XYZ file of C-alpha atoms in Angstrom:
327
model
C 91.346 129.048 111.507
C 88.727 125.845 110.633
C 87.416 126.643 114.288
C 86.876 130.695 112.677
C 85.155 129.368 109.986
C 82.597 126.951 111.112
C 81.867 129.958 114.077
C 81.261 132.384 110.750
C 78.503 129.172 109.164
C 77.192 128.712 113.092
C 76.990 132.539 113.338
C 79.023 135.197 115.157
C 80.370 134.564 118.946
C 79.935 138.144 120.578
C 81.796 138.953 124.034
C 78.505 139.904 126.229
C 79.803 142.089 129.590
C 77.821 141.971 132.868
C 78.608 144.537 135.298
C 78.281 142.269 138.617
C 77.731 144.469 141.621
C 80.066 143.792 144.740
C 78.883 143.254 148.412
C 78.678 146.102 150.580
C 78.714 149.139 148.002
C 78.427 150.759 144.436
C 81.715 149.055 143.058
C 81.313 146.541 140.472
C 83.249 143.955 138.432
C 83.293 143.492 134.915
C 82.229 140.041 133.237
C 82.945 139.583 129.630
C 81.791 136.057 128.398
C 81.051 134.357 125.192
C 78.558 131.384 124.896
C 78.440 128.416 122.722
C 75.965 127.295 120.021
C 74.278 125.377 122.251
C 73.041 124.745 125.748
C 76.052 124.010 127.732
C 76.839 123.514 131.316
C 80.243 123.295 131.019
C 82.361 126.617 131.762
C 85.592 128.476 131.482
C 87.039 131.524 133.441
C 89.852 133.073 132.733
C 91.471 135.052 135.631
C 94.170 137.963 134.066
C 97.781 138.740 135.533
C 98.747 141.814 137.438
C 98.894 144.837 134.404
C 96.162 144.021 131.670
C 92.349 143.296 132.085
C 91.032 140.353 129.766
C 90.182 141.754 126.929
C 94.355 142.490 126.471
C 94.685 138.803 127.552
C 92.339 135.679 126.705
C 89.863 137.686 125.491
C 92.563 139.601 123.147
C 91.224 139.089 119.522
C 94.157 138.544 116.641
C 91.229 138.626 114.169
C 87.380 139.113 114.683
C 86.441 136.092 117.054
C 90.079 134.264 117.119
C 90.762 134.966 120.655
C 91.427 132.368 123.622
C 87.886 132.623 124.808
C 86.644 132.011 121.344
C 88.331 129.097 121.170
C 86.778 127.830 124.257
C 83.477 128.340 123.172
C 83.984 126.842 120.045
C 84.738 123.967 122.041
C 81.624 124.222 123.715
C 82.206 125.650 126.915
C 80.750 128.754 128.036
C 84.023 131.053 128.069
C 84.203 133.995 130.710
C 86.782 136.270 131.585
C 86.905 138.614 134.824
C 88.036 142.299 135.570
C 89.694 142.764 139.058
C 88.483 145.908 140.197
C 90.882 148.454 139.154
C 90.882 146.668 135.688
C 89.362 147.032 132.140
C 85.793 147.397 132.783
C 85.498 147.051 136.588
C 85.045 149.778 138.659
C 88.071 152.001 139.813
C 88.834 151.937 143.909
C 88.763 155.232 145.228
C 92.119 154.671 146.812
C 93.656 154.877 142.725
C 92.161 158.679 142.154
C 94.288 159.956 145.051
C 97.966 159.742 145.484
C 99.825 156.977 145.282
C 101.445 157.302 148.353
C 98.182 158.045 150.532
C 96.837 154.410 150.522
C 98.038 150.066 150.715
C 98.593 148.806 147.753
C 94.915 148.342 145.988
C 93.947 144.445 145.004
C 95.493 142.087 146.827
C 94.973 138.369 146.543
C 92.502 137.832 149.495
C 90.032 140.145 148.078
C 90.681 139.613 144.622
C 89.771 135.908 145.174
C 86.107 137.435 146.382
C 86.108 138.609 143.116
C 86.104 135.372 141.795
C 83.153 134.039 143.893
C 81.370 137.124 143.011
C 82.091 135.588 139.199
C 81.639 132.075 139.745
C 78.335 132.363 141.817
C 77.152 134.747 139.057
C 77.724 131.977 136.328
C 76.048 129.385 138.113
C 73.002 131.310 139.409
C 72.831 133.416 135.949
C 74.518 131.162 133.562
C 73.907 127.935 134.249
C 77.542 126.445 134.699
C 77.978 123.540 137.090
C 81.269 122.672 136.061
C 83.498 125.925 136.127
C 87.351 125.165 135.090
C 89.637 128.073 136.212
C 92.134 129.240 133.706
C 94.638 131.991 135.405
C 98.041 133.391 134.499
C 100.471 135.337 136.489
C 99.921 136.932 139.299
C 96.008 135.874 138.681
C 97.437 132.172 139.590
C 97.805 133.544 143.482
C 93.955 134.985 143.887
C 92.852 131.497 141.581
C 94.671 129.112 143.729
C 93.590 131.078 146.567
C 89.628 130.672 145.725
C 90.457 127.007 145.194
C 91.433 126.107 149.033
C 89.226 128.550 149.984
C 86.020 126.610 148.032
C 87.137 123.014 147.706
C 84.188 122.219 145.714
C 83.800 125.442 143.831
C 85.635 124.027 140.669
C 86.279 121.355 138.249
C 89.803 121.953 137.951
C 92.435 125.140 137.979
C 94.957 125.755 135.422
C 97.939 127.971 136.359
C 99.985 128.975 133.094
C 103.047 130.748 134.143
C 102.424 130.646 138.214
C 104.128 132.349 140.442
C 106.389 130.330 142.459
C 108.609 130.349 145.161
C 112.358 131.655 144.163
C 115.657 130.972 146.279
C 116.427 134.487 146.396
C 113.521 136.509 146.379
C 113.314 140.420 147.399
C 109.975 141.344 149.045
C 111.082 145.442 149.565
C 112.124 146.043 145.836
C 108.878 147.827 145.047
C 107.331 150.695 147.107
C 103.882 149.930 149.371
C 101.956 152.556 147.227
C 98.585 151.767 146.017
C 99.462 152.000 142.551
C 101.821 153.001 139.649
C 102.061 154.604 136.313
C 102.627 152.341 133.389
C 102.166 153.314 129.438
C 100.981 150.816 127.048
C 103.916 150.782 124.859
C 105.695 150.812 128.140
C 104.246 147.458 129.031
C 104.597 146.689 125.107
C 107.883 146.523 124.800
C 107.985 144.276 127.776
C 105.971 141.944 126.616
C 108.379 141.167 123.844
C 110.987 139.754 126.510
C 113.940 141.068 123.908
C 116.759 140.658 127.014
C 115.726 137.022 127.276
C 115.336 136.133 123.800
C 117.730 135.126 121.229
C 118.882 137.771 119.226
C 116.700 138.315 116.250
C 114.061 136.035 117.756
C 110.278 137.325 117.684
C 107.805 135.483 118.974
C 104.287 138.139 119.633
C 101.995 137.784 117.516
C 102.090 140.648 114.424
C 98.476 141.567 115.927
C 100.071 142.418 119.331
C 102.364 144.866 117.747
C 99.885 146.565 115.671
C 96.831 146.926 118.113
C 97.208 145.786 121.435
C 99.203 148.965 122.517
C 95.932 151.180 121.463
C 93.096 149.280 122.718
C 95.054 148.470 125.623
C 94.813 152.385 126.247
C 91.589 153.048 125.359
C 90.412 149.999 128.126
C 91.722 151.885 130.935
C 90.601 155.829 132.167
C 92.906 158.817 132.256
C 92.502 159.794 136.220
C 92.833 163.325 137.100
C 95.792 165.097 136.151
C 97.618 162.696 134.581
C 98.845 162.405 130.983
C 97.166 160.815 128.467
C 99.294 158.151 127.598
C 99.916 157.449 131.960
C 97.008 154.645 133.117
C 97.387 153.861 136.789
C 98.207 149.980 137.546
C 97.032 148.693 141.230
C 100.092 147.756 142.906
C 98.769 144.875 144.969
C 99.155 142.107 142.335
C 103.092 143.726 142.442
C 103.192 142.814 146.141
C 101.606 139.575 145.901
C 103.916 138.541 143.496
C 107.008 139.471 145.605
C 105.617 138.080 148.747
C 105.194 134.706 146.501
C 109.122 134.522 145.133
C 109.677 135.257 149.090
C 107.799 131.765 150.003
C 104.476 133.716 151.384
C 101.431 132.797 149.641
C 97.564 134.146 150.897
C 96.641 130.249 150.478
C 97.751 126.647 151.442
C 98.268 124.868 147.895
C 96.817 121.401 150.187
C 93.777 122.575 150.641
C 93.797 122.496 146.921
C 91.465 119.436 146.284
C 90.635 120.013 142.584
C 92.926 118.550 139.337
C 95.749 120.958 138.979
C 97.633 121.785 135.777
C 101.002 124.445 135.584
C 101.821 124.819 132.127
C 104.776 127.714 130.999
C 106.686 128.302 128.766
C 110.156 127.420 128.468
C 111.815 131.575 128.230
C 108.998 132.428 131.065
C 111.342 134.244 133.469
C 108.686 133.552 136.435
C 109.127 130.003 136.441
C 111.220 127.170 134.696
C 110.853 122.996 135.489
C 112.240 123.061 138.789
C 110.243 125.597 140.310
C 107.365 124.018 138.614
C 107.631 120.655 140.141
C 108.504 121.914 143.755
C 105.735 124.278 143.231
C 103.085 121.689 141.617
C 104.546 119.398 144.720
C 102.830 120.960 147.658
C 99.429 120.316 146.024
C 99.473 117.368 147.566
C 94.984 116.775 147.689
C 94.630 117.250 144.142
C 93.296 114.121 142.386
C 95.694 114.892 139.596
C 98.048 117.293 138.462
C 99.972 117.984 135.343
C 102.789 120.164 134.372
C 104.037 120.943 130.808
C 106.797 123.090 129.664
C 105.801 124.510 125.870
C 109.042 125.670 123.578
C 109.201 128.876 121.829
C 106.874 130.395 124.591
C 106.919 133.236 127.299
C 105.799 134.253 130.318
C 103.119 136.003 127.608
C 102.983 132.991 125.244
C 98.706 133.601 124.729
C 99.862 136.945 122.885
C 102.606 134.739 120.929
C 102.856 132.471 117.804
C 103.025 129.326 120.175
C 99.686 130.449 122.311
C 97.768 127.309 119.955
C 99.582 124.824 121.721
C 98.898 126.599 124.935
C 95.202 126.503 123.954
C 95.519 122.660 123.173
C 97.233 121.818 126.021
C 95.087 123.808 128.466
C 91.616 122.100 126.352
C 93.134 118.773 126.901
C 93.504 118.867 130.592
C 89.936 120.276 131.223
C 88.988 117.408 128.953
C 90.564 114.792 130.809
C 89.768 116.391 134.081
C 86.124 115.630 133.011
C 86.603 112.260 131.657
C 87.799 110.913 134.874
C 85.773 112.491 137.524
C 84.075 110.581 139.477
């Protein structure tokens, strides 16, 4: 709240959204990023899980300008967040007007990590970032990680909070190969507040998230042909991914990994508990450092929940550090 007010005496912190044209044809991806007062070279992106676009996610504000990526600029980094195509304000693949059935599953990892150097060469040509920390979540920690080994000097550091990881029994056929799915937003609402894995009585979303985030998550997303108005259609490659990644098969080799590395969960995330986080955090074995931290009273969701200001501290921290000690 003292960071809201002294952005209110600075002035106001709007979300300014690029449409960044992809290689090879008319598609684009969406940009949404919010700059410091003052000249900064220093920059955040946030990369979004496998249902919900960014402005449902870091960019999701509880009150005007108290969002994730607010708080990140008030620290003084310019704070971006990117659409996959098939997302919020990116452009929608062709394969997701048709039938589900009649294409692969749309975004996978590979290509969704392209997205991510169309996003980071954009901010450094356009924005003037040199040092660009990655900040992903979910599924978004395969396509993150992925860019990383891909572009061993194309960031400053990568956060993964709540990562998928590598289960001991994992089932890669449980969902079908389509290239995408219906999902309501109170559907995906009342998953989000994780009330099988909870204690009983226990509520931990913010009251914001109850209130709005059903709605505007609705009105980010287009009703495609036929389908009812409350149906948005979800690509089902993050889906895959994310079973292919409890099966042991990731689209990147976490050595090749040479930046500092930080996985940082929750401790009721049902994708990953301390275990799986070390093992996982283990075969990074280039990074110059790496950090893992388990935060109570926190989800696989926990920057929609009451605990997502320790997540914000946490995640400021490490970028911090990662700065102080670099060579």
């Amino acid at each position: 709240m003292i960071g809201a007010m002294a952005s209110a005496a600075l002035g106001a912190m709007p979300i300014e959204t690029t449409n960044i044209p992809l290689p090879g044809g008319p598609a684009h991806v969406a940009l949404h990023c919010i700059a410091p007062h003052g000249a900064t070279s220093k920059a955040v992106l946030f990369v979004h899980g496998a249902t919900f676009p960014t402005k449902l996610a870091a960019g999701f504000q509880f009150r005007p300008e108290d969002s994730w990526m607010h708080d990140m600029a008030r620290r003084g980094y310019l704070a971006c967040g990117l659409d996959f195509l098939g997302y919020g304000g990116s452009s929608t693949p062709a394969a997701m007007k048709g039938k589900a059935s009649a294409a692969p599953p749309v975004t996978r990892a590979p290509e969704a990590s392209e997205q991510i150097a169309t996003a980071v060469d954009y901010m450094r040509q356009r924005k003037g970032a040199v040092d660009i920390h990655v900040v992903a979540h979910s599924w978004g920690t395969i396509p993150a990680a992925t860019y990383a080994a891909r572009h061993p000097h194309g960031l400053a550091s990568l956060t993964l909070f709540g990562p998928i990881v590598q289960k001991e029994k994992a089932d890669t056929d449980k969902s079908p190969k389509d290239a995408w799915f219906h999902l309501t937003a109170q559907q995906r609402l009342e998953q989000l507040r994780f009330e099988k894995v909870l204690p009983a009585g226990k509520v931990l979303l913010e009251s914001a998230v109850a209130t709005r985030w059903a709605g505007e998550y609705r009105a980010s997303m287009p009703v495609v042909g036929n389908d009812a108005p409350d149906q948005m259609r979800i690509p089902n490659g993050p889906i895959i991914d994310s079973e292919e990644g409890a099966a042991g098969n990731f689209p990147y080799v976490a050595a090749q990994v040479r930046v500092p590395v930080f996985v940082v969960f929750g401790n009721y995330d049902v994708i990953v508990n301390d275990a799986e986080a070390s093992k996982f955090l283990d075969r990074f074995t280039s990074s110059p450092m790496k950090w893992q931290l388990r935060i109570d009273d926190g989800t696989h969701v926990m920057h929609l929940e009451r605990q997502r200001w320790s997540l914000y501290e946490s995640v400021a921290a490490f970028i911090r550090t990662t700065s102080e000690v670099a060579p």
